Short mmCIF file of C-alpha atoms in Angstrom, two decimals:
data_model
loop_
_atom_site.label_atom_id
_atom_site.label_comp_id
_atom_site.label_asym_id
_atom_site.label_seq_id
_atom_site.Cartn_x
_atom_site.Cartn_y
_atom_site.Cartn_z
CA MET A 1 5.31 -4.30 36.05
CA SER A 2 5.09 -6.65 39.08
CA SER A 3 6.65 -10.60 39.05
CA GLU A 4 3.31 -11.91 38.98
CA SER A 5 3.86 -11.36 34.68
CA ASN A 6 6.11 -14.51 35.26
CA GLU A 7 3.36 -16.63 35.74
CA SER A 8 0.80 -14.87 32.84
CA ASN A 9 0.16 -17.75 30.21
CA THR A 10 -2.28 -17.81 27.80
CA ALA A 11 -3.53 -18.30 24.19
CA ALA A 12 -0.70 -15.56 23.09
CA ASN A 13 1.88 -18.11 24.89
CA GLN A 14 1.86 -20.62 22.25
CA PHE A 15 5.68 -21.34 22.14
CA THR A 16 7.45 -25.04 22.15
CA ARG A 17 10.29 -24.77 24.78
CA ARG A 18 12.40 -25.93 21.35
CA GLU A 19 10.90 -23.00 19.69
CA LEU A 20 12.11 -20.80 22.33
CA PHE A 21 15.50 -21.81 23.30
CA PRO A 22 16.87 -23.30 19.80
CA LEU A 23 20.67 -22.65 21.32
CA ALA A 24 19.35 -24.86 24.51
CA GLY A 25 22.73 -26.48 23.97
CA LYS A 26 24.88 -23.34 23.60
CA VAL A 27 23.90 -20.62 25.51
CA ALA A 28 24.05 -21.54 29.56
CA ILE A 29 20.08 -20.63 30.84
CA GLY A 30 19.70 -19.96 34.58
CA THR A 31 16.91 -21.37 36.41
CA ALA A 32 14.93 -17.95 36.48
CA GLY A 33 14.69 -18.23 32.95
CA LEU A 34 13.51 -21.83 32.80
CA ALA A 35 11.27 -21.71 35.87
CA ALA A 36 9.60 -18.82 33.31
CA VAL A 37 9.75 -20.61 30.11
CA SER A 38 6.04 -20.33 29.68
CA SER A 39 6.45 -16.68 28.76
CA ALA A 40 7.88 -16.82 26.00
CA SER A 41 10.38 -14.00 24.72
CA LEU A 42 11.49 -11.71 21.29
CA ALA A 43 13.21 -9.73 24.13
CA PHE A 44 17.15 -8.58 24.65
CA GLY A 45 16.46 -8.92 27.87
CA CYS A 46 18.07 -6.14 29.21
CA GLY A 47 15.15 -5.01 31.78
CA GLN A 48 15.67 -3.56 35.01
CA GLY A 49 13.65 -5.61 36.99
CA THR A 50 11.10 -5.12 39.32
CA GLU A 51 10.83 -1.58 41.82
CA ALA A 52 11.96 -3.84 44.49
CA GLU A 53 15.29 -4.21 42.94
CA GLY A 54 17.15 -1.15 44.39
CA HIS A 55 14.60 1.32 46.73
CA ASP A 56 16.87 3.64 49.22
CA GLY A 57 13.97 5.42 50.92
CA GLY A 58 12.04 8.16 49.25
CA SER A 59 14.71 10.75 48.16
CA HIS A 60 14.33 13.46 45.28
CA MET A 61 11.15 12.91 44.34
CA ALA A 62 9.61 15.48 41.79
CA ALA A 63 8.68 18.38 43.14
CA GLU A 64 4.41 19.25 44.00
CA VAL A 65 2.71 18.59 40.70
CA GLU A 66 -0.61 20.27 39.25
CA HIS A 67 -2.34 16.59 38.78
CA ASP A 68 -2.93 13.77 40.12
CA TRP A 69 -1.32 11.01 38.13
CA PRO A 70 -1.78 8.38 35.90
CA TRP A 71 -4.04 11.24 34.02
CA PRO A 72 -7.78 10.19 33.48
CA TYR A 73 -8.76 8.31 30.58
CA GLU A 74 -11.91 7.52 28.59
CA MET A 75 -12.07 5.37 26.20
CA ILE A 76 -10.67 5.85 22.88
CA ASP A 77 -12.31 4.51 19.28
CA PRO A 78 -9.24 2.82 17.89
CA GLU A 79 -10.33 3.61 14.16
CA GLU A 80 -10.15 7.14 15.48
CA ALA A 81 -6.75 6.56 16.45
CA ALA A 82 -5.92 4.79 13.45
CA ALA A 83 -6.89 7.63 10.91
CA LEU A 84 -5.39 10.07 13.05
CA ALA A 85 -1.44 7.65 13.17
CA TYR A 86 -2.08 7.49 9.35
CA ASP A 87 -2.64 10.87 8.39
CA ASN A 88 -0.16 12.21 11.48
CA TRP A 89 2.88 9.76 10.69
CA TYR A 90 3.30 12.19 7.40
CA GLU A 91 3.42 15.38 9.74
CA LYS A 92 5.49 14.55 12.31
CA PHE A 93 6.76 10.64 11.61
CA CYS A 94 5.88 7.51 13.94
CA CYS A 95 6.39 7.94 17.44
CA TYR A 96 4.60 11.82 17.20
CA ALA A 97 1.69 9.17 14.68
CA VAL A 98 0.80 7.41 17.68
CA THR A 99 1.34 9.89 20.58
CA SER A 100 -0.84 12.39 18.70
CA SER A 101 -3.61 9.46 17.61
CA ILE A 102 -3.77 8.73 21.85
CA LEU A 103 -3.33 11.48 23.25
CA ILE A 104 -4.84 14.50 21.04
CA PRO A 105 -8.52 12.18 21.53
CA LEU A 106 -7.74 12.80 25.26
CA GLN A 107 -7.10 16.71 24.79
CA GLU A 108 -10.45 17.18 22.81
CA LYS A 109 -12.58 14.17 25.29
CA ILE A 110 -10.74 15.54 28.58
CA GLY A 111 -8.74 18.87 28.31
CA ALA A 112 -6.66 19.16 31.26
CA PRO A 113 -4.09 17.83 32.04
CA TYR A 114 -3.26 16.68 28.46
CA THR A 115 -3.79 19.84 27.26
CA HIS A 116 -0.95 20.96 29.54
CA PHE A 117 1.31 18.36 27.12
CA PRO A 118 2.64 19.24 24.29
CA VAL A 119 2.20 16.30 21.67
CA ALA A 120 4.69 17.19 18.89
CA SER A 121 7.49 17.61 21.98
CA THR A 122 7.59 13.58 20.89
CA LYS A 123 8.61 13.89 17.46
CA TRP A 124 12.48 12.78 18.33
CA GLY A 125 10.95 9.21 18.38
CA HIS A 126 11.40 8.95 14.50
CA GLY A 127 13.26 6.30 12.97
CA GLY A 128 14.56 4.72 16.07
CA ALA A 129 15.26 7.68 18.12
CA VAL A 130 16.63 10.42 15.48
CA GLY A 131 17.31 8.02 13.19
CA TRP A 132 19.63 5.83 14.81
CA GLY A 133 17.32 2.49 14.32
CA THR A 134 16.61 1.62 17.71
CA LEU A 135 13.48 1.22 19.19
CA CYS A 136 10.70 1.67 16.52
CA GLY A 137 9.15 5.42 17.11
CA THR A 138 5.92 3.84 17.37
CA LEU A 139 6.64 1.79 20.34
CA THR A 140 8.32 4.67 22.49
CA GLY A 141 5.14 7.11 21.26
CA VAL A 142 3.04 3.94 23.58
CA GLY A 143 5.41 4.19 25.81
CA ILE A 144 4.77 8.05 26.45
CA ALA A 145 1.32 7.88 26.10
CA THR A 146 0.76 4.53 28.29
CA GLY A 147 2.97 6.19 30.80
CA LEU A 148 1.46 9.26 31.57
CA ILE A 149 -2.36 7.66 31.21
CA ALA A 150 -1.91 3.88 32.93
CA GLY A 151 1.28 4.72 35.16
CA ASP A 152 3.29 1.71 36.14
CA GLU A 153 0.57 -0.59 34.78
CA GLY A 154 0.97 1.28 31.81
CA GLU A 155 4.27 -0.88 31.60
CA ARG A 156 2.21 -4.19 30.66
CA ILE A 157 0.60 -2.74 28.41
CA LEU A 158 3.58 -1.37 26.43
CA ASN A 159 5.51 -5.26 27.00
CA ASP A 160 2.16 -6.70 25.30
CA VAL A 161 2.20 -4.14 22.26
CA ILE A 162 6.08 -4.41 21.69
CA ASN A 163 5.76 -8.65 21.76
CA TRP A 164 2.65 -8.01 19.31
CA TYR A 165 4.59 -5.58 17.26
CA ALA A 166 7.54 -7.99 16.94
CA ARG A 167 5.24 -11.35 16.27
CA THR A 168 2.69 -10.25 13.73
CA GLU A 169 2.50 -9.40 10.48
CA LEU A 170 2.23 -5.83 9.34
CA PRO A 171 1.02 -3.10 8.00
CA ILE A 172 -2.55 -4.86 8.47
CA TYR A 173 -4.39 -1.09 8.04
CA VAL A 174 -6.04 -0.21 4.79
CA PRO A 175 -6.50 3.83 4.94
CA ALA A 176 -9.22 4.66 3.65
CA GLU A 177 -7.62 6.78 0.94
CA PRO A 178 -4.28 5.38 0.33
CA LYS A 179 -1.41 8.32 -0.63
CA THR A 180 0.76 4.99 -1.76
CA GLY A 181 -0.09 1.39 -2.77
CA ILE A 182 1.94 -1.21 -1.18
CA ALA A 183 2.11 -4.95 -1.69
CA SER A 184 4.13 -6.12 1.41
CA ILE A 185 3.76 -7.64 5.01
CA SER A 186 6.02 -8.86 6.79
CA THR A 187 6.82 -10.12 10.59
CA SER A 188 9.72 -7.69 12.33
CA ASP A 189 10.72 -10.65 15.28
CA SER A 190 12.14 -7.61 16.97
CA PRO A 191 11.54 -4.04 18.25
CA LEU A 192 14.30 -2.57 16.53
CA CYS A 193 13.37 0.63 13.80
CA HIS A 194 16.87 -1.05 11.52
CA ILE A 195 15.86 -4.77 11.57
CA SER A 196 11.80 -4.73 11.09
CA VAL A 197 11.80 -1.57 8.71
CA GLY A 198 14.71 -3.64 7.32
CA LYS A 199 13.13 -6.58 6.65
CA TRP A 200 10.04 -4.91 5.19
CA MET A 201 11.84 -3.11 2.73
CA LYS A 202 13.59 -6.33 1.65
CA GLU A 203 10.01 -7.82 0.77
CA GLU A 204 9.09 -5.22 -1.21
CA ASN A 205 12.11 -4.43 -2.93
CA VAL A 206 12.12 -0.95 -2.43
CA GLN A 207 14.68 1.77 -0.93
CA PHE A 208 14.19 3.65 2.13
CA PHE A 209 13.46 6.98 0.69
CA SER A 210 10.81 5.52 -1.06
CA ASP A 211 7.02 6.54 -0.64
CA ALA A 212 5.96 3.11 -0.33
CA ARG A 213 8.53 2.47 2.68
CA LYS A 214 6.93 5.86 4.22
CA GLU A 215 3.55 4.75 3.47
CA ARG A 216 4.62 1.20 5.28
CA CYS A 217 5.35 2.83 8.19
CA ALA A 218 2.37 5.24 8.41
CA ARG A 219 -0.31 2.65 8.17
CA LEU A 220 2.20 0.41 11.09
CA SER A 221 1.83 3.39 13.40
CA ALA A 222 -1.80 3.08 12.42
CA ASP A 223 -1.58 -0.51 13.50
CA VAL A 224 0.02 0.70 16.47
CA ALA A 225 -2.38 2.90 17.72
CA ILE A 226 -4.88 0.60 17.26
CA LYS A 227 -3.46 -2.16 19.32
CA THR A 228 -2.87 0.24 21.95
CA VAL A 229 -6.40 1.73 22.30
CA GLU A 230 -7.62 -1.66 22.14
CA LEU A 231 -5.74 -2.56 25.17
CA LEU A 232 -5.82 0.79 26.97
CA ASN A 233 -9.61 -0.08 26.72
CA GLN A 234 -9.81 -3.63 28.32
CA TRP A 235 -7.89 -1.67 31.12
CA ALA A 236 -10.33 0.96 31.44
CA GLY A 237 -12.91 -1.80 31.49
CA HIS A 238 -11.62 -3.74 33.89
CA SER A 239 -11.06 -6.61 31.32
CA TYR A 240 -7.35 -6.30 30.31
CA THR A 241 -5.34 -9.27 31.41
CA PRO A 242 -1.30 -9.04 30.49
CA VAL A 243 -0.49 -11.61 28.40
CA TYR A 244 3.39 -11.67 28.12
CA GLY A 245 6.08 -11.81 31.08
CA GLU A 246 8.14 -9.71 32.27
CA GLN A 247 12.01 -9.32 30.35
CA ALA A 248 14.17 -8.96 32.48
CA LYS A 249 13.40 -11.12 35.33
CA VAL A 250 13.14 -13.82 32.45
CA HIS A 251 16.36 -13.25 30.52
CA HIS A 252 18.21 -11.35 32.18
CA VAL A 253 20.97 -9.83 29.73
CA GLN A 254 22.80 -11.32 27.10
CA MET A 255 21.26 -14.32 28.10
CA THR A 256 19.21 -14.39 25.98
CA ALA A 257 15.48 -16.67 25.84
CA GLN A 258 15.37 -14.71 22.15
CA ASN A 259 14.73 -17.23 19.75
CA ASN A 260 16.53 -15.45 16.81
CA CYS A 261 19.82 -14.93 18.64
CA THR A 262 21.96 -16.30 15.39
CA GLU A 263 19.70 -13.93 12.85
CA CYS A 264 22.07 -10.90 13.99
CA HIS A 265 24.51 -12.35 15.37
CA GLY A 266 25.77 -15.66 12.94
CA ASP A 267 27.22 -18.60 14.52
CA ALA A 268 29.08 -15.96 16.75
CA VAL A 269 26.99 -15.60 19.38
CA PRO A 270 28.18 -14.11 22.16
CA ALA A 271 29.35 -15.78 25.26
CA SER A 272 27.32 -14.58 28.30
CA PRO A 273 28.84 -13.21 31.90
CA GLY A 274 25.72 -14.04 33.09
CA ALA A 275 22.86 -16.86 33.12
CA MET B 1 17.34 18.18 12.36
CA SER B 2 18.14 20.14 9.23
CA SER B 3 19.82 18.65 6.13
CA GLU B 4 22.83 21.45 7.17
CA SER B 5 23.59 18.71 9.99
CA ASN B 6 25.58 16.57 6.79
CA GLU B 7 27.78 19.14 6.46
CA SER B 8 28.71 19.84 10.14
CA ASN B 9 32.48 18.55 10.47
CA THR B 10 34.24 19.15 13.72
CA ALA B 11 36.77 17.59 16.28
CA ALA B 12 34.43 15.08 16.75
CA ASN B 13 34.47 13.43 13.64
CA GLN B 14 38.37 12.09 13.15
CA PHE B 15 37.63 9.00 11.41
CA THR B 16 38.97 8.19 8.07
CA ARG B 17 37.32 6.67 5.80
CA ARG B 18 38.85 3.13 6.53
CA GLU B 19 37.71 3.30 9.83
CA LEU B 20 34.25 4.15 8.64
CA PHE B 21 33.82 1.66 5.83
CA PRO B 22 35.92 -1.11 6.83
CA LEU B 23 32.99 -3.24 4.17
CA ALA B 24 32.87 -0.82 1.51
CA GLY B 25 33.66 -3.57 -0.72
CA LYS B 26 30.92 -5.85 0.26
CA VAL B 27 28.64 -3.37 0.87
CA ALA B 28 26.91 -1.11 -1.32
CA ILE B 29 26.71 2.57 -0.16
CA GLY B 30 25.09 5.63 -2.13
CA THR B 31 26.15 8.30 -3.23
CA ALA B 32 24.63 10.27 -0.03
CA GLY B 33 26.62 7.84 2.00
CA LEU B 34 29.94 8.99 0.33
CA ALA B 35 29.55 12.86 0.48
CA ALA B 36 28.61 12.77 3.88
CA VAL B 37 31.76 10.23 5.16
CA SER B 38 33.26 13.41 7.26
CA SER B 39 29.65 13.11 9.39
CA ALA B 40 30.90 9.68 11.29
CA SER B 41 28.55 7.41 12.63
CA LEU B 42 27.78 4.24 14.22
CA ALA B 43 23.87 4.75 13.40
CA PHE B 44 21.65 1.95 12.09
CA GLY B 45 20.77 4.39 9.59
CA CYS B 46 16.68 4.07 10.13
CA GLY B 47 15.49 7.67 10.26
CA GLN B 48 12.85 9.22 8.54
CA GLY B 49 15.14 12.44 7.39
CA THR B 50 13.39 15.57 7.63
CA GLU B 51 9.97 16.99 8.06
CA ALA B 52 10.13 17.95 4.55
CA GLU B 53 9.63 14.29 3.58
CA GLY B 54 6.03 14.13 3.33
CA HIS B 55 3.76 16.56 4.70
CA ASP B 56 0.33 17.23 3.32
CA GLY B 57 -0.85 20.50 5.18
CA GLY B 58 -1.47 21.31 8.25
CA SER B 59 -4.39 18.30 9.27
CA HIS B 60 -4.55 17.02 13.20
CA MET B 61 -2.81 19.03 15.28
CA ALA B 62 -3.28 19.32 18.23
CA ALA B 63 -6.24 20.41 20.20
CA GLU B 64 -5.71 24.02 21.77
CA VAL B 65 -2.88 23.67 24.55
CA GLU B 66 -2.43 25.93 27.87
CA HIS B 67 1.04 26.56 27.72
CA ASP B 68 3.59 27.25 24.63
CA TRP B 69 6.29 25.03 23.28
CA PRO B 70 9.49 24.36 23.86
CA TRP B 71 9.01 25.07 27.25
CA PRO B 72 11.03 27.64 28.82
CA TYR B 73 15.00 26.94 30.18
CA GLU B 74 16.73 28.21 33.09
CA MET B 75 20.65 26.76 33.15
CA ILE B 76 20.86 23.62 35.49
CA ASP B 77 24.16 22.95 37.34
CA PRO B 78 25.54 19.92 35.72
CA GLU B 79 26.91 18.21 38.84
CA GLU B 80 23.34 18.85 40.55
CA ALA B 81 21.77 17.19 37.84
CA ALA B 82 24.42 14.13 38.02
CA ALA B 83 23.76 13.88 41.91
CA LEU B 84 19.58 13.67 41.47
CA ALA B 85 20.37 11.45 38.23
CA TYR B 86 22.57 8.61 40.42
CA ASP B 87 19.95 8.89 43.49
CA ASN B 88 16.88 8.59 40.98
CA TRP B 89 18.44 5.67 39.78
CA TYR B 90 17.49 3.45 42.42
CA GLU B 91 14.37 4.93 42.76
CA LYS B 92 13.35 4.37 39.11
CA PHE B 93 16.16 3.05 36.82
CA CYS B 94 17.99 4.69 33.97
CA CYS B 95 15.51 6.93 31.97
CA TYR B 96 13.28 8.38 34.95
CA ALA B 97 17.10 8.83 36.20
CA VAL B 98 17.68 11.39 33.34
CA THR B 99 14.30 12.65 33.01
CA SER B 100 14.00 13.72 37.02
CA SER B 101 17.48 14.95 36.65
CA ILE B 102 16.66 17.68 34.61
CA LEU B 103 12.94 18.63 34.25
CA ILE B 104 12.75 18.59 38.33
CA PRO B 105 15.50 21.66 38.87
CA LEU B 106 13.13 23.26 36.16
CA GLN B 107 9.46 22.06 38.14
CA GLU B 108 11.58 23.99 41.19
CA LYS B 109 13.38 26.61 39.14
CA ILE B 110 10.21 27.52 36.44
CA GLY B 111 7.32 26.08 38.17
CA ALA B 112 4.77 25.43 35.28
CA PRO B 113 4.75 24.22 32.87
CA TYR B 114 6.93 21.81 34.34
CA THR B 115 5.01 21.19 37.10
CA HIS B 116 2.20 19.70 34.87
CA PHE B 117 4.25 17.03 33.75
CA PRO B 118 4.31 13.75 36.07
CA VAL B 119 8.05 12.98 35.65
CA ALA B 120 7.34 9.39 37.01
CA SER B 121 5.80 8.71 33.67
CA THR B 122 8.83 8.22 32.07
CA LYS B 123 9.74 4.74 34.04
CA TRP B 124 8.91 2.83 31.15
CA GLY B 125 11.84 3.42 29.33
CA HIS B 126 13.95 1.14 32.08
CA GLY B 127 16.41 -1.55 30.86
CA GLY B 128 15.67 -0.54 26.56
CA ALA B 129 12.09 -0.19 27.32
CA VAL B 130 10.10 -1.98 29.73
CA GLY B 131 13.53 -4.31 30.04
CA TRP B 132 13.79 -5.16 25.84
CA GLY B 133 16.80 -4.04 25.64
CA THR B 134 16.50 -1.50 22.83
CA LEU B 135 17.32 2.56 23.67
CA CYS B 136 19.35 2.74 26.61
CA GLY B 137 16.76 4.36 29.33
CA THR B 138 18.73 7.15 29.73
CA LEU B 139 18.58 8.25 26.30
CA THR B 140 14.92 8.00 25.80
CA GLY B 141 14.93 10.58 28.82
CA VAL B 142 17.56 12.52 27.19
CA GLY B 143 14.94 12.45 24.07
CA ILE B 144 11.67 12.80 26.30
CA ALA B 145 13.44 15.95 27.72
CA THR B 146 15.35 17.93 25.19
CA GLY B 147 12.21 17.39 23.26
CA LEU B 148 9.93 19.38 26.33
CA ILE B 149 12.57 21.48 26.53
CA ALA B 150 13.84 22.31 23.04
CA GLY B 151 11.72 20.85 20.07
CA ASP B 152 13.16 20.25 16.98
CA GLU B 153 16.33 22.11 18.24
CA GLY B 154 16.44 19.47 21.31
CA GLU B 155 16.81 16.52 18.46
CA ARG B 156 20.30 18.06 17.07
CA ILE B 157 21.06 17.49 21.10
CA LEU B 158 19.68 14.19 21.39
CA ASN B 159 21.60 12.84 18.28
CA ASP B 160 24.95 14.33 19.54
CA VAL B 161 24.30 12.84 23.34
CA ILE B 162 23.66 9.67 21.41
CA ASN B 163 27.37 9.65 19.64
CA TRP B 164 29.19 10.75 22.52
CA TYR B 165 27.25 7.82 24.67
CA ALA B 166 28.44 5.39 21.70
CA ARG B 167 31.79 6.57 21.79
CA THR B 168 32.81 7.24 25.04
CA GLU B 169 34.46 4.83 27.91
CA LEU B 170 31.88 5.07 30.41
CA PRO B 171 30.95 5.16 33.46
CA ILE B 172 33.01 8.55 34.53
CA TYR B 173 31.06 9.78 37.25
CA VAL B 174 32.04 8.91 40.86
CA PRO B 175 29.34 9.39 43.34
CA ALA B 176 30.42 11.18 46.52
CA GLU B 177 29.02 8.11 48.28
CA PRO B 178 29.32 5.25 45.86
CA LYS B 179 26.33 2.86 46.91
CA THR B 180 28.85 -0.42 45.11
CA GLY B 181 32.26 -0.04 44.33
CA ILE B 182 33.15 -0.75 40.58
CA ALA B 183 36.02 -1.25 38.81
CA SER B 184 35.26 -1.30 34.64
CA ILE B 185 34.41 1.69 31.83
CA SER B 186 33.54 0.27 28.64
CA THR B 187 32.61 2.03 25.20
CA SER B 188 29.40 0.96 23.66
CA ASP B 189 30.33 1.29 20.18
CA SER B 190 26.01 1.69 20.16
CA PRO B 191 23.25 3.04 21.97
CA LEU B 192 21.61 -0.43 22.93
CA CYS B 193 20.88 -1.26 26.48
CA HIS B 194 21.54 -5.01 25.22
CA ILE B 195 25.04 -4.53 23.91
CA SER B 196 26.33 -1.30 26.37
CA VAL B 197 25.37 -3.50 29.75
CA GLY B 198 25.90 -6.27 28.02
CA LYS B 199 29.94 -5.34 27.33
CA TRP B 200 30.11 -3.66 30.75
CA MET B 201 29.35 -6.56 31.98
CA LYS B 202 32.14 -8.66 30.32
CA GLU B 203 34.55 -6.42 30.82
CA GLU B 204 33.61 -6.29 34.98
CA ASN B 205 32.78 -9.93 34.82
CA VAL B 206 29.33 -9.97 36.94
CA GLN B 207 26.12 -10.85 36.35
CA PHE B 208 23.38 -8.46 35.32
CA PHE B 209 21.28 -8.68 38.73
CA SER B 210 24.16 -7.68 40.97
CA ASP B 211 24.92 -4.49 42.65
CA ALA B 212 27.66 -3.72 40.60
CA ARG B 213 25.64 -3.74 37.09
CA LYS B 214 23.15 -1.72 38.97
CA GLU B 215 25.58 0.85 40.18
CA ARG B 216 27.26 0.80 36.45
CA CYS B 217 24.05 1.98 35.48
CA ALA B 218 23.04 4.51 37.87
CA ARG B 219 26.58 6.12 37.06
CA LEU B 220 26.07 6.27 33.49
CA SER B 221 22.75 7.82 33.87
CA ALA B 222 24.75 10.92 35.91
CA ASP B 223 27.09 11.05 32.73
CA VAL B 224 24.48 11.49 30.70
CA ALA B 225 22.91 13.88 32.32
CA ILE B 226 25.71 15.71 32.80
CA LYS B 227 26.63 15.73 29.09
CA THR B 228 22.91 16.30 28.58
CA VAL B 229 22.43 19.33 30.28
CA GLU B 230 26.38 20.72 29.27
CA LEU B 231 24.82 21.07 26.00
CA LEU B 232 21.47 22.21 26.41
CA ASN B 233 23.24 24.81 28.98
CA GLN B 234 25.43 26.09 26.00
CA TRP B 235 22.06 25.67 23.62
CA ALA B 236 20.75 28.54 26.15
CA GLY B 237 24.00 30.78 25.91
CA HIS B 238 24.06 30.71 22.01
CA SER B 239 27.15 28.70 22.35
CA TYR B 240 26.13 25.16 21.41
CA THR B 241 27.32 23.64 17.61
CA PRO B 242 26.20 20.41 16.68
CA VAL B 243 28.31 18.00 15.99
CA TYR B 244 26.92 14.76 14.53
CA GLY B 245 25.30 14.16 10.90
CA GLU B 246 22.05 13.16 9.97
CA GLN B 247 21.26 9.71 10.64
CA ALA B 248 18.92 9.00 7.38
CA LYS B 249 20.10 11.55 5.24
CA VAL B 250 23.76 9.84 5.25
CA HIS B 251 22.94 6.37 6.09
CA HIS B 252 19.52 5.03 5.16
CA VAL B 253 18.48 2.03 6.34
CA GLN B 254 20.62 -1.06 6.47
CA MET B 255 22.79 0.90 4.06
CA THR B 256 24.92 1.63 6.96
CA ALA B 257 28.22 3.33 7.23
CA GLN B 258 28.53 2.22 11.10
CA ASN B 259 32.00 0.63 11.39
CA ASN B 260 30.86 -2.00 13.57
CA CYS B 261 28.57 -4.31 11.65
CA THR B 262 29.98 -7.68 12.05
CA GLU B 263 30.13 -6.78 15.50
CA CYS B 264 26.93 -8.15 15.99
CA HIS B 265 26.06 -9.19 12.46
CA GLY B 266 29.62 -11.68 11.74
CA ASP B 267 30.73 -11.82 8.31
CA ALA B 268 26.95 -12.78 6.91
CA VAL B 269 25.93 -8.64 7.23
CA PRO B 270 22.55 -8.92 4.96
CA ALA B 271 22.20 -7.27 1.55
CA SER B 272 20.96 -3.95 1.45
CA PRO B 273 17.97 -3.61 -0.57
CA GLY B 274 18.55 0.57 -0.57
CA ALA B 275 21.99 2.70 -0.82
#
């Protein structure tokens, strides 16, 4: 991700300053944050910034590897990816659902180097990392896949998919043969499993180990697969324009221009040493 | 991870019920949670459970791959991994710091299949996923590496590393040639970048783009590399015993036996539909 991302401003950035900074009177906002206000954010703002922040030369690079990287890409049918993701959620859950929906078609289309990567090794991302409720495993899967396919440019795609995930009423996907019927959609306002799943469960009034919750996560995996493949296909066709600003440069840590701080923190938003 | 993990009960589980369930009078706790009280948890409890929850057969498995998986492992010197992680943080930040500290020595020791994996593809995990402040990138790196090396057993290792990370005053590592001096240590009580970095910044009274914060994250990357390699070496030597229970089975989502709910939520802990 480059600092140019802060200047991106498209139809996706449709929020007023009041919507973005409801706590502006309470929380100090640095000039970097204000300058970049057009890049709306739900982010926690803990990013590390650009690669320029701390290079000290080329020490400790990887041993000689067998293939050029990023790996070659051929466009995938989003609907094919969606169907794979939905089915594969029921195999190894959310992270694998997304990685397999993208990488298995590429194993079939391209072969090596994709066939050197054990897609099942990504299962650990389930439930926000072996059940810790952190980053939704579907988004971990996007990171792993776009990292292999698009390298540093994949970070822009991941960033845009996370932004879309947090702002969109999900799930949208309806499988040809649903395993379970579900009624609800919800907006997470967060990339966290704990928040995303919890809000949907509340809406649907179901428990965690219900068939309905599993079905929601399977359909959501299909949605994330579609969105990611659409952006990858745009990127491969040279029509991809990142829409979302870079977290660390815009928000730092704890500073937070996120517009729903109090949702987690109540009125007791911790004081920030940064900003 | 298997359900047997709930029965693990070692010296690491040293918390009383009062410490674990300070909100027991306010939050409904399911029988599964109570039965597993010996498996102390800081988790958000969004896990997906075991593989048994939703299999429907072997559809959509990966195309034929080039290597057996999990990949072969040879023991790594934890101090070598630590030095690599510290240096490599300054190359591509936290997630790459950890993946490179483990996978580059294995590229050098074993060659293929490790040389088929572009370690730099894991950079995206920085700052809790391209700066969104979710799962600490060091832990994303542990997931990616242990997934390749140890498969499903790697999930137990990741789980234990996350638990250790959340409970330990970090950073511990002191590099031979520090780039910057730092004074503070802090316990995150969370695997989240937003929380972990923020608490340390408050302790050190520094801002996010300070040299001190960067140094802290570089040293913490070394700590995570050491812990992960120690557990991998135990696992390879058949002396590894998982110490931490499985999140989803113990806590479900939103139910939470985490003992610091109010730290994020204040007094307004959201009601849970589960449990």
